[in-house]
């Protein structure tokens, strides 16, 4: 092999390397020029242990406890699993998304709802905190406008963060969520009487304090309530003015893996009961 062949072979190798660099790393570098860094990319959703969501001056704290998110400052209120899962899913999309700069004008932040009228979110990974402002959803309903406190810029991110964080109530309003077919016994307690009905096969009958027939249609309505009940809203957590301290009506539904108990108080004046 002569020197000329070696030289031409070397030139060919160099051209191949240059072509690879141009089509690969160099092209990616050129494409990334001018694109803003995604400040959410440092997050790992599996390591987020606390969230603070501030809307209209009211802050809700979600604290990770096992697989669920507990509402901070409450005894036993948790975020609904589907709601928490949606937050995590949209955050994952945002982390992987490229940010698009849509405005550098501070005065336009109100228009995108990324200023004082936005939803402020702070995500904690131990001592690391990432905070940002969630604005309104984009015209295509798949993007959300976001910014950061003290930053003039507004960005668009490919995730529905608005839908995930725009909530007036984070507490799970579910009271019961059970399979009504597994309920086999219901106890009704009133101030002056108490009775129990039980299911044998497909039929319900009274068993205490004596045997009696029951109206299947009425029982079906009770089963619907005692297996799947959701609060319209959550009032202040005390008994004052609710009538619950009188223990007038208590209903307990039991069965396979089910022990649902409800205490019914007074009407709140809006045809809703505590």
XYZ file of N, CA and C in Angstrom:
822
model
N 0.867 -1.198 0.000
C 0.000 0.000 0.000
C 0.896 1.239 0.000
N 0.768 2.114 -1.054
C 1.630 3.268 -1.161
C 1.138 4.426 -0.303
N 1.951 5.462 -0.226
C 1.627 6.618 0.630
C 0.358 7.336 0.168
N 0.161 7.382 -1.162
C -1.015 8.085 -1.690
C -2.300 7.403 -1.238
N -2.287 6.047 -1.263
C -3.476 5.296 -0.828
C -3.736 5.509 0.656
N -2.640 5.485 1.446
C -2.787 5.730 2.887
C -3.339 7.125 3.157
N -2.827 8.098 2.385
C -3.294 9.479 2.566
C -4.786 9.600 2.254
N -5.199 9.026 1.112
C -6.605 9.095 0.723
C -7.501 8.369 1.721
N -6.974 7.243 2.250
C -7.740 6.510 3.269
C -7.909 7.348 4.521
N -6.846 8.058 4.912
C -6.926 8.921 6.088
C -7.908 10.052 5.888
N -7.896 10.646 4.681
C -8.830 11.731 4.368
C -10.263 11.235 4.446
N -10.505 10.010 3.937
C -11.854 9.434 3.955
C -12.340 9.250 5.402
N -11.434 8.764 6.244
C -11.806 8.566 7.654
C -12.161 9.895 8.313
N -11.354 10.925 8.025
C -11.620 12.249 8.589
C -12.968 12.779 8.121
N -13.276 12.575 6.820
C -14.555 13.040 6.281
C -15.733 12.318 6.932
N -15.548 11.016 7.183
C -16.607 10.238 7.835
C -16.849 10.756 9.246
N -15.744 11.018 9.973
C -15.861 11.541 11.342
C -16.538 12.904 11.336
N -16.126 13.776 10.398
C -16.728 15.105 10.313
C -18.219 15.030 9.985
N -18.576 14.098 9.092
C -19.982 13.940 8.726
C -20.800 13.494 9.934
N -20.210 12.562 10.718
C -20.906 12.082 11.916
C -21.107 13.213 12.912
N -20.032 14.000 13.104
C -20.101 15.108 14.056
C -21.135 16.133 13.609
N -21.169 16.405 12.308
C -22.114 17.404 11.791
C -23.554 16.923 11.923
N -23.793 15.654 11.557
C -25.153 15.127 11.595
C -25.613 14.789 13.017
N -24.644 14.520 13.907
C -25.006 14.123 15.264
C -24.831 15.231 16.282
N -23.752 15.188 17.082
C -23.560 16.160 18.168
C -23.605 17.614 17.732
N -22.978 17.939 16.584
C -22.937 19.337 16.148
C -24.329 19.828 15.773
N -25.085 18.961 15.073
C -26.422 19.366 14.671
C -27.317 19.572 15.891
N -27.181 18.668 16.874
C -27.958 18.815 18.103
C -27.565 20.090 18.839
N -26.266 20.390 18.843
C -25.786 21.597 19.520
C -26.338 22.839 18.838
N -26.324 22.826 17.472
C -26.859 23.966 16.731
C -28.352 24.136 16.986
N -29.066 22.998 17.047
C -30.512 23.064 17.263
C -30.863 23.592 18.641
N -29.947 23.331 19.604
C -30.231 23.754 20.978
C -29.850 25.206 21.252
N -29.155 25.825 20.298
C -28.750 27.208 20.499
C -29.972 28.113 20.643
N -29.987 28.918 21.668
C -31.076 29.860 21.866
C -32.261 29.290 22.603
N -32.290 27.954 22.849
C -33.409 27.359 23.573
C -33.185 27.520 25.069
N -34.226 27.914 25.796
C -34.063 28.086 27.244
C -33.891 26.753 27.949
N -33.135 26.764 29.034
C -32.969 25.562 29.844
C -34.261 25.274 30.596
N -34.618 24.021 30.673
C -35.802 23.610 31.425
C -35.430 23.512 32.899
N -35.868 24.506 33.678
C -35.495 24.527 35.103
C -36.188 23.414 35.892
N -37.141 22.716 35.272
C -37.794 21.589 35.940
C -37.025 20.284 35.745
N -36.059 20.278 34.817
C -35.369 19.037 34.467
C -34.546 18.476 35.622
N -34.233 19.307 36.621
C -33.458 18.817 37.766
C -34.313 17.992 38.730
N -35.632 17.985 38.489
C -36.523 17.263 39.389
C -36.559 15.775 39.070
N -36.748 14.974 40.114
C -37.022 13.544 40.003
C -38.324 13.306 40.763
N -39.406 13.023 40.038
C -40.715 12.951 40.687
C -40.757 11.907 41.798
N -39.945 10.859 41.680
C -39.939 9.820 42.711
C -39.329 10.319 44.014
N -38.560 11.403 43.949
C -37.902 11.923 45.155
C -38.621 13.137 45.742
N -39.675 13.619 45.089
C -40.442 14.745 45.636
C -41.172 14.276 46.887
N -40.947 14.945 48.009
C -41.576 14.520 49.264
C -42.547 15.552 49.826
N -42.606 16.719 49.190
C -43.560 17.735 49.649
C -43.870 18.698 48.514
N -45.126 19.142 48.466
C -45.549 20.147 47.505
C -46.314 21.239 48.229
N -46.053 22.461 47.839
C -46.821 23.599 48.348
C -47.473 24.287 47.160
N -48.797 24.374 47.188
C -49.558 24.981 46.087
C -50.310 26.185 46.629
N -49.991 27.375 46.110
C -50.636 28.606 46.573
C -51.497 29.179 45.462
N -52.790 29.295 45.761
C -53.743 29.850 44.809
C -54.621 30.861 45.524
N -54.709 32.060 44.963
C -55.515 33.141 45.554
C -55.133 33.399 47.011
N -53.848 33.307 47.297
C -53.354 33.597 48.642
C -53.497 32.462 49.632
N -54.125 31.351 49.239
C -54.311 30.206 50.123
C -53.329 29.097 49.741
N -52.573 28.604 50.726
C -51.563 27.583 50.475
C -52.007 26.226 50.985
N -51.886 25.227 50.128
C -52.151 23.839 50.497
C -50.835 23.079 50.415
N -50.538 22.315 51.466
C -49.315 21.516 51.499
C -49.654 20.037 51.366
N -48.971 19.355 50.457
C -49.116 17.910 50.296
C -47.822 17.257 50.748
N -47.927 16.317 51.674
C -46.754 15.646 52.226
C -46.806 14.164 51.888
N -45.742 13.657 51.312
C -45.697 12.253 50.900
C -45.635 11.350 52.120
N -46.578 10.435 52.207
C -46.592 9.435 53.276
C -46.857 8.077 52.643
N -45.797 7.294 52.503
C -45.929 6.019 51.815
C -46.254 6.256 50.354
N -47.368 5.700 49.900
C -47.804 5.859 48.516
C -48.839 6.960 48.362
N -49.195 7.648 49.451
C -50.262 8.643 49.394
C -49.725 10.029 49.764
N -50.537 11.047 49.466
C -50.182 12.430 49.761
C -51.154 12.979 50.803
N -50.629 13.259 51.983
C -51.450 13.781 53.080
C -51.514 15.299 53.010
N -52.693 15.840 53.336
C -52.858 17.286 53.372
C -52.223 17.801 54.666
N -51.225 18.654 54.544
C -50.530 19.189 55.711
C -51.465 19.953 56.638
N -51.267 19.787 57.951
C -52.080 20.497 58.928
C -53.405 19.835 59.237
N -53.669 18.661 58.632
C -54.899 17.929 58.920
C -54.553 16.612 59.600
N -55.569 16.045 60.264
C -55.350 14.797 60.987
C -55.326 13.596 60.056
N -56.318 13.500 59.197
C -56.392 12.310 58.343
C -57.000 12.579 56.975
N -56.748 13.776 56.438
C -57.196 14.072 55.083
C -56.048 13.835 54.103
N -56.377 13.175 52.993
C -55.393 12.892 51.954
C -55.924 13.383 50.609
N -55.011 13.612 49.687
C -55.427 13.937 48.325
C -55.953 12.672 47.668
N -56.947 12.819 46.821
C -57.474 11.662 46.101
C -56.371 11.072 45.241
N -56.287 9.745 45.213
C -55.203 9.071 44.503
C -55.140 9.472 43.034
N -56.291 9.541 42.371
C -56.309 9.889 40.949
C -55.818 11.314 40.715
N -56.117 12.218 41.670
C -55.667 13.611 41.561
C -54.150 13.680 41.715
N -53.624 12.995 42.728
C -52.174 12.983 42.957
C -51.445 12.339 41.779
N -52.002 11.251 41.258
C -51.379 10.574 40.113
C -51.325 11.498 38.897
N -52.378 12.283 38.691
C -52.404 13.206 37.559
C -51.329 14.281 37.711
N -51.124 14.783 38.927
C -50.076 15.772 39.186
C -48.712 15.196 38.809
N -48.430 13.975 39.262
C -47.143 13.341 38.985
C -46.967 13.111 37.482
N -48.006 12.652 36.807
C -47.914 12.392 35.368
C -47.629 13.658 34.574
N -48.310 14.760 34.927
C -48.084 16.005 34.196
C -46.714 16.602 34.519
N -46.251 16.426 35.745
C -44.898 16.872 36.092
C -43.850 16.099 35.293
N -44.060 14.813 35.127
C -43.125 14.007 34.339
C -43.064 14.505 32.894
N -44.220 14.858 32.338
C -44.245 15.405 30.978
C -43.484 16.733 30.920
N -43.699 17.580 31.935
C -43.047 18.891 31.955
C -41.537 18.764 32.089
N -41.104 17.806 32.883
C -39.666 17.602 33.082
C -38.980 17.204 31.776
N -39.665 16.384 30.974
C -39.085 15.902 29.719
C -39.293 16.879 28.555
N -40.113 17.890 28.766
C -40.464 18.818 27.694
C -39.379 19.871 27.480
N -39.373 20.436 26.278
C -38.537 21.600 25.988
C -39.360 22.853 26.243
N -38.768 23.823 26.889
C -39.460 25.084 27.130
C -39.414 25.955 25.877
N -40.522 26.615 25.632
C -40.580 27.582 24.526
C -40.784 28.972 25.124
N -39.888 29.862 24.832
C -40.004 31.235 25.327
C -41.093 31.957 24.554
N -42.104 32.460 25.263
C -43.215 33.136 24.585
C -43.257 34.631 24.895
N -42.570 35.056 25.967
C -42.572 36.479 26.304
C -41.437 36.786 27.269
N -40.851 37.970 27.083
C -39.843 38.464 28.025
C -40.349 39.736 28.700
N -41.617 40.038 28.459
C -42.222 41.275 28.962
C -42.911 41.010 30.303
N -42.456 41.659 31.335
C -43.037 41.499 32.670
C -44.508 41.892 32.681
N -44.863 42.905 31.924
C -46.242 43.396 31.918
C -47.213 42.398 31.285
N -46.692 41.426 30.526
C -47.567 40.438 29.894
C -47.786 39.201 30.763
N -47.128 39.157 31.906
C -47.297 37.986 32.761
C -48.747 37.857 33.231
N -49.414 38.969 33.437
C -50.819 38.930 33.835
C -51.683 38.317 32.759
N -51.331 38.589 31.504
C -52.086 38.049 30.375
C -51.973 36.528 30.307
N -50.779 36.021 30.621
C -50.552 34.573 30.606
C -50.863 33.933 31.969
N -51.238 34.748 32.944
C -51.516 34.310 34.316
C -50.290 33.678 34.963
N -49.134 34.223 34.632
C -47.890 33.737 35.228
C -47.303 34.765 36.202
N -48.148 35.710 36.598
C -47.719 36.716 37.579
C -48.431 36.492 38.894
N -48.927 37.566 39.480
C -49.602 37.470 40.766
C -50.916 36.696 40.685
N -51.466 36.569 39.468
C -52.721 35.842 39.300
C -52.504 34.367 38.958
N -51.270 33.893 39.065
C -50.962 32.501 38.764
C -50.984 31.616 39.998
N -50.714 30.349 39.795
C -50.644 29.364 40.877
C -49.175 29.107 41.177
N -48.754 29.420 42.389
C -47.350 29.247 42.770
C -47.152 27.841 43.323
N -46.216 27.118 42.744
C -45.941 25.738 43.152
C -44.499 25.635 43.623
N -44.303 25.032 44.785
C -42.955 24.759 45.304
C -42.845 23.258 45.527
N -41.869 22.639 44.876
C -41.658 21.203 44.988
C -40.375 20.934 45.753
N -40.453 20.051 46.744
C -39.321 19.774 47.632
C -38.772 18.375 47.380
N -37.456 18.310 47.247
C -36.721 17.049 47.244
C -35.709 17.141 48.382
N -36.130 16.816 49.585
C -35.265 17.022 50.735
C -35.008 18.503 50.922
N -33.747 18.904 50.839
C -33.383 20.317 51.012
C -33.456 21.109 49.706
N -33.692 20.433 48.585
C -33.767 21.101 47.285
C -35.195 21.546 47.018
N -35.348 22.810 46.613
C -36.675 23.358 46.322
C -36.678 23.930 44.904
N -37.675 23.552 44.143
C -37.884 24.120 42.810
C -39.257 24.787 42.815
N -39.268 26.106 42.615
C -40.552 26.812 42.610
C -40.806 27.439 41.241
N -42.075 27.510 40.882
C -42.462 28.087 39.594
C -43.923 28.512 39.672
N -44.346 29.241 38.654
C -45.722 29.750 38.600
C -46.442 29.086 37.431
N -47.569 28.484 37.724
C -48.395 27.852 36.699
C -49.421 28.871 36.209
N -49.393 29.153 34.922
C -50.336 30.084 34.334
C -51.484 29.369 33.655
N -52.109 30.032 32.708
C -53.275 29.445 32.045
C -52.834 28.409 31.025
N -53.794 27.598 30.600
C -53.520 26.571 29.601
C -53.439 27.221 28.230
N -52.628 26.627 27.340
C -52.452 27.179 26.005
C -53.669 26.975 25.121
N -53.658 27.607 23.966
C -54.791 27.532 23.042
C -55.037 26.121 22.536
N -53.978 25.270 22.532
C -54.144 23.902 22.037
C -54.557 22.933 23.142
N -54.695 23.443 24.359
C -55.141 22.659 25.514
C -54.171 21.539 25.902
N -52.969 21.554 25.377
C -51.960 20.567 25.764
C -50.745 21.222 26.397
N -50.609 22.529 26.209
C -49.488 23.267 26.780
C -49.969 24.152 27.921
N -49.039 24.508 28.811
C -49.329 25.430 29.904
C -48.256 26.511 29.934
N -48.662 27.752 30.210
C -47.698 28.839 30.367
C -47.163 28.810 31.801
N -45.851 28.923 31.930
C -45.232 28.904 33.250
C -44.157 29.985 33.326
N -43.819 30.340 34.553
C -42.738 31.289 34.800
C -42.133 30.954 36.160
N -41.292 31.852 36.647
C -40.704 31.672 37.984
C -40.864 32.977 38.750
N -40.998 32.894 40.063
C -41.100 34.119 40.862
C -39.895 35.024 40.624
N -40.145 36.297 40.376
C -39.074 37.261 40.165
C -38.496 37.243 38.771
N -39.051 36.414 37.873
C -38.545 36.315 36.502
C -39.539 36.966 35.547
N -39.028 37.741 34.594
C -39.900 38.408 33.619
C -40.399 37.465 32.528
N -39.604 36.434 32.242
C -39.913 35.546 31.123
C -41.129 34.666 31.400
N -41.881 34.377 30.335
C -42.957 33.392 30.376
C -42.658 32.336 29.330
N -42.835 31.079 29.712
C -42.540 29.962 28.824
C -43.803 29.135 28.576
N -43.726 28.304 27.546
C -44.768 27.315 27.286
C -44.140 25.941 27.448
N -44.848 25.047 28.156
C -44.330 23.705 28.395
C -45.397 22.709 27.954
N -44.967 21.584 27.378
C -45.905 20.585 26.864
C -46.403 19.672 27.984
N -47.270 20.220 28.800
C -47.903 19.464 29.888
C -49.076 20.273 30.396
N -50.128 19.602 30.839
C -51.299 20.306 31.358
C -51.138 20.538 32.859
N -50.178 21.370 33.221
C -49.945 21.682 34.628
C -51.104 22.481 35.210
N -51.769 23.274 34.379
C -52.912 24.045 34.856
C -54.011 23.107 35.358
N -54.330 22.098 34.561
C -55.350 21.145 34.969
C -54.957 20.364 36.210
N -53.655 20.105 36.366
C -53.176 19.325 37.505
C -53.220 20.116 38.809
N -52.879 21.416 38.753
C -52.740 22.197 39.981
C -53.890 23.160 40.256
N -54.756 23.376 39.294
C -55.841 24.339 39.473
C -57.014 23.706 40.225
N -56.901 23.638 41.550
C -57.928 23.018 42.386
C -58.217 23.906 43.587
N -59.498 24.061 43.878
C -59.894 24.815 45.073
C -59.955 23.914 46.298
N -60.069 22.597 46.078
C -60.140 21.644 47.183
C -59.249 20.444 46.882
N -58.235 20.252 47.715
C -57.313 19.139 47.525
C -57.685 17.935 48.374
N -58.478 18.133 49.415
C -58.851 17.015 50.282
C -59.778 16.047 49.544
N -59.520 14.769 49.703
C -60.356 13.750 49.077
C -61.732 13.770 49.732
N -62.769 14.000 48.937
C -64.121 14.090 49.466
C -64.831 12.730 49.490
N -64.107 11.681 49.127
C -64.701 10.345 49.148
C -64.910 9.891 50.585
N -66.138 9.505 50.915
C -66.452 8.970 52.243
C -66.423 7.446 52.197
N -67.142 6.863 51.231
C -67.127 5.416 51.030
C -66.859 5.112 49.563
N -66.076 4.069 49.321
C -65.861 3.567 47.968
C -65.677 2.056 48.067
N -66.790 1.346 48.073
C -66.785 -0.101 48.281
C -67.680 -0.783 47.259
N -67.552 -2.087 47.180
C -68.412 -2.898 46.321
C -69.690 -3.205 47.100
N -70.800 -2.645 46.665
C -72.047 -2.811 47.425
C -72.505 -4.263 47.471
N -72.074 -5.075 46.492
C -72.463 -6.484 46.469
C -71.835 -7.266 47.621
N -70.771 -6.707 48.215
C -70.104 -7.400 49.319
C -70.670 -7.021 50.688
N -71.585 -6.055 50.718
C -72.235 -5.690 51.982
C -73.297 -6.733 52.305
N -73.223 -7.309 53.496
C -74.160 -8.379 53.879
C -74.919 -8.060 55.166
N -74.586 -6.954 55.818
C -75.249 -6.628 57.084
C -75.286 -5.110 57.265
N -76.445 -4.580 57.677
C -76.570 -3.145 57.925
C -77.261 -2.939 59.275
N -76.641 -2.121 60.094
C -77.218 -1.795 61.409
C -77.669 -0.343 61.414
N -78.918 -0.107 61.829
C -79.486 1.230 61.926
C -79.695 1.569 63.398
N -79.123 2.674 63.850
C -79.262 3.079 65.251
C -79.897 4.461 65.337
N -81.009 4.554 66.096
C -81.725 5.798 66.326
C -81.798 6.033 67.843
N -82.213 7.217 68.278
C -82.256 7.493 69.731
C -83.066 6.481 70.535
N -84.161 5.977 69.977
C -85.036 5.101 70.762
C -85.181 3.699 70.178
N -84.486 3.421 69.129
C -84.596 2.078 68.563
C -83.370 1.742 67.733
N -83.183 0.449 67.513
C -82.070 -0.057 66.717
C -82.519 -1.355 66.058
N -82.168 -1.524 64.789
C -82.507 -2.778 64.125
C -81.409 -3.141 63.124
N -81.390 -4.409 62.757
C -80.350 -4.948 61.876
C -81.002 -5.749 60.762
N -80.480 -5.574 59.560
C -80.919 -6.397 58.431
C -79.706 -7.135 57.880
N -79.950 -8.317 57.354
C -78.872 -9.136 56.804
C -79.274 -9.710 55.460
N -78.263 -10.023 54.674
C -78.490 -10.574 53.344
C -78.214 -12.073 53.345
N -79.170 -12.833 52.873
C -79.003 -14.275 52.712
C -79.270 -14.601 51.257
N -78.221 -15.049 50.569
C -78.348 -15.234 49.123
C -78.504 -13.889 48.457
N -79.630 -13.686 47.783
C -79.900 -12.394 47.141
C -80.971 -11.604 47.862
N -81.445 -12.110 48.987
C -82.563 -11.484 49.675
C -82.151 -10.875 51.008
N -82.746 -9.710 51.301
C -82.524 -9.030 52.575
C -83.736 -9.258 53.480
N -83.431 -9.401 54.775
C -84.497 -9.548 55.763
C -84.023 -9.010 57.100
N -84.974 -8.564 57.915
C -84.638 -8.081 59.245
C -84.359 -9.236 60.187
N -83.317 -9.096 61.018
C -82.937 -10.174 61.948
C -82.929 -9.724 63.403
N -82.965 -8.419 63.660
C -82.927 -7.915 65.037
C -83.635 -6.563 65.084
N -84.432 -6.314 66.138
C -84.612 -7.120 67.366
C -85.546 -8.298 67.164
N -86.112 -8.421 65.938
C -86.959 -9.558 65.586
C -86.916 -9.696 64.074
N -87.445 -10.766 63.564
C -87.429 -10.984 62.123
C -88.546 -10.191 61.457
N -88.221 -9.564 60.313
C -89.234 -8.805 59.585
C -88.833 -8.679 58.116
N -89.825 -8.398 57.275
C -89.572 -8.222 55.852
C -89.046 -6.804 55.583
N -88.274 -6.673 54.515
C -87.739 -5.355 54.162
C -88.113 -5.034 52.717
N -88.144 -3.754 52.417
C -88.414 -3.267 51.066
C -87.095 -3.249 50.288
N -86.973 -4.114 49.297
C -85.715 -4.250 48.549
C -85.303 -2.941 47.864
N -86.277 -2.157 47.385
C -85.958 -0.900 46.718
C -85.354 0.104 47.697
N -85.916 0.159 48.905
C -85.374 1.068 49.916
C -83.966 0.647 50.322
N -83.756 -0.659 50.457
C -82.439 -1.161 50.846
C -81.409 -0.866 49.756
N -81.841 -0.961 48.512
C -80.905 -0.689 47.415
C -80.408 0.756 47.474
N -81.272 1.694 47.832
C -80.863 3.098 47.973
C -79.862 3.252 49.118
N -80.104 2.533 50.220
C -79.176 2.573 51.353
C -77.819 1.996 50.954
N -77.842 0.903 50.201
C -76.600 0.272 49.746
C -75.794 1.216 48.861
N -76.479 1.959 48.001
C -75.792 2.921 47.136
C -75.043 3.952 47.978
N -75.697 4.428 49.035
C -75.079 5.438 49.899
C -73.928 4.846 50.695
N -74.152 3.678 51.288
C -73.169 3.097 52.195
C -71.987 2.455 51.473
N -72.056 2.361 50.161
C -70.927 1.804 49.405
C -70.192 2.863 48.590
N -70.905 3.918 48.177
C -70.266 4.947 47.348
C -70.789 6.321 47.674
N -70.172 6.980 48.639
C -70.642 8.292 49.103
C -69.516 9.315 49.010
N -69.830 10.456 48.423
C -68.859 11.537 48.283
C -69.453 12.825 48.826
N -68.676 13.570 49.599
C -69.144 14.827 50.175
C -69.278 15.895 49.095
N -70.301 16.738 49.233
C -70.449 17.883 48.328
C -69.361 18.901 48.631
N -69.107 19.154 49.889
C -67.998 19.986 50.324
C -67.609 19.598 51.746
N -66.472 20.084 52.195
C -65.959 19.725 53.517
C -66.042 20.946 54.418
N -66.893 20.909 55.451
C -67.036 22.067 56.344
C -65.921 22.109 57.378
N -65.984 23.112 58.256
C -65.031 23.216 59.358
C -65.128 21.970 60.226
N -63.974 21.491 60.663
C -63.934 20.208 61.354
C -64.206 20.330 62.854
N -65.465 20.630 63.210
C -65.910 20.558 64.604
C -67.400 20.255 64.625
N -67.875 19.792 65.784
C -69.267 19.351 65.890
C -70.248 20.499 66.112
N -69.758 21.676 66.436
C -70.643 22.786 66.796
C -71.593 23.135 65.650
N -72.879 23.114 65.954
C -73.888 23.476 64.968
C -74.197 22.416 63.934
N -73.648 21.218 64.109
C -73.867 20.151 63.123
C -74.902 19.132 63.581
N -75.152 19.053 64.888
C -76.060 18.038 65.412
C -75.422 16.672 65.531
N -74.161 16.554 65.162
C -73.488 15.255 65.231
C -73.197 14.814 66.668
N -73.137 15.794 67.578
C -72.879 15.452 68.979
C -74.055 14.717 69.612
N -75.226 14.750 68.969
C -76.417 14.095 69.521
C -76.480 12.615 69.151
N -75.707 12.210 68.147
C -75.678 10.809 67.709
C -77.074 10.299 67.369
N -77.887 11.122 66.703
C -79.273 10.752 66.420
C -79.392 9.559 65.471
N -78.605 9.563 64.398
C -78.674 8.472 63.425
C -77.267 7.950 63.138
N -77.084 6.646 63.331
C -75.825 5.979 62.999
C -76.156 4.759 62.151
N -75.467 4.629 61.022
C -75.674 3.486 60.134
C -74.325 2.806 59.911
N -74.311 1.487 60.046
C -73.078 0.718 59.857
C -73.334 -0.397 58.854
N -72.538 -0.422 57.793
C -72.632 -1.466 56.771
C -71.368 -2.314 56.813
N -71.533 -3.631 56.934
C -70.378 -4.521 57.023
C -70.509 -5.655 56.015
N -69.378 -6.267 55.744
C -69.344 -7.378 54.803
C -67.911 -7.787 54.564
N -67.651 -8.435 53.454
C -66.297 -8.902 53.139
C -65.339 -7.723 52.959
N -64.465 -7.505 53.951
C -63.501 -6.408 53.898
C -64.119 -5.037 54.015
N -65.378 -4.948 54.487
C -66.093 -3.666 54.556
C -66.597 -3.420 55.978
N -66.356 -2.238 56.471
C -66.927 -1.786 57.749
C -67.105 -0.276 57.648
N -68.196 0.135 56.996
C -68.479 1.544 56.750
C -69.495 2.060 57.757
N -69.127 3.113 58.474
C -70.003 3.683 59.490
C -70.220 5.157 59.189
N -71.464 5.590 59.258
C -71.771 7.002 59.048
C -72.681 7.496 60.163
N -72.425 8.723 60.610
C -73.273 9.380 61.600
C -73.897 10.591 60.923
N -75.213 10.735 61.058
C -75.937 11.788 60.340
C -76.412 12.850 61.321
N -76.110 14.114 61.001
C -76.490 15.229 61.863
C -77.610 16.048 61.272
N -77.551 17.355 61.473
C -78.617 18.265 61.061
C -78.446 18.722 59.619
N -79.521 19.258 59.096
C -79.528 19.935 57.795
C -78.787 21.267 57.960
N -77.931 21.603 56.996
C -77.173 22.855 57.101
C -77.946 24.052 56.572
N -79.228 23.855 56.257
C -80.056 24.939 55.735
C -80.066 25.002 54.220
N -79.268 24.152 53.568
C -79.203 24.112 52.113
C -79.570 22.711 51.592
N -80.338 21.986 52.395
C -80.736 20.611 52.074
C -79.515 19.689 51.955
N -78.480 20.029 52.689
C -77.293 19.178 52.818
C -77.164 18.815 54.297
N -76.658 17.616 54.559
C -76.594 17.151 55.932
C -75.153 16.908 56.359
N -74.904 17.246 57.627
C -73.595 16.950 58.209
C -73.532 15.452 58.514
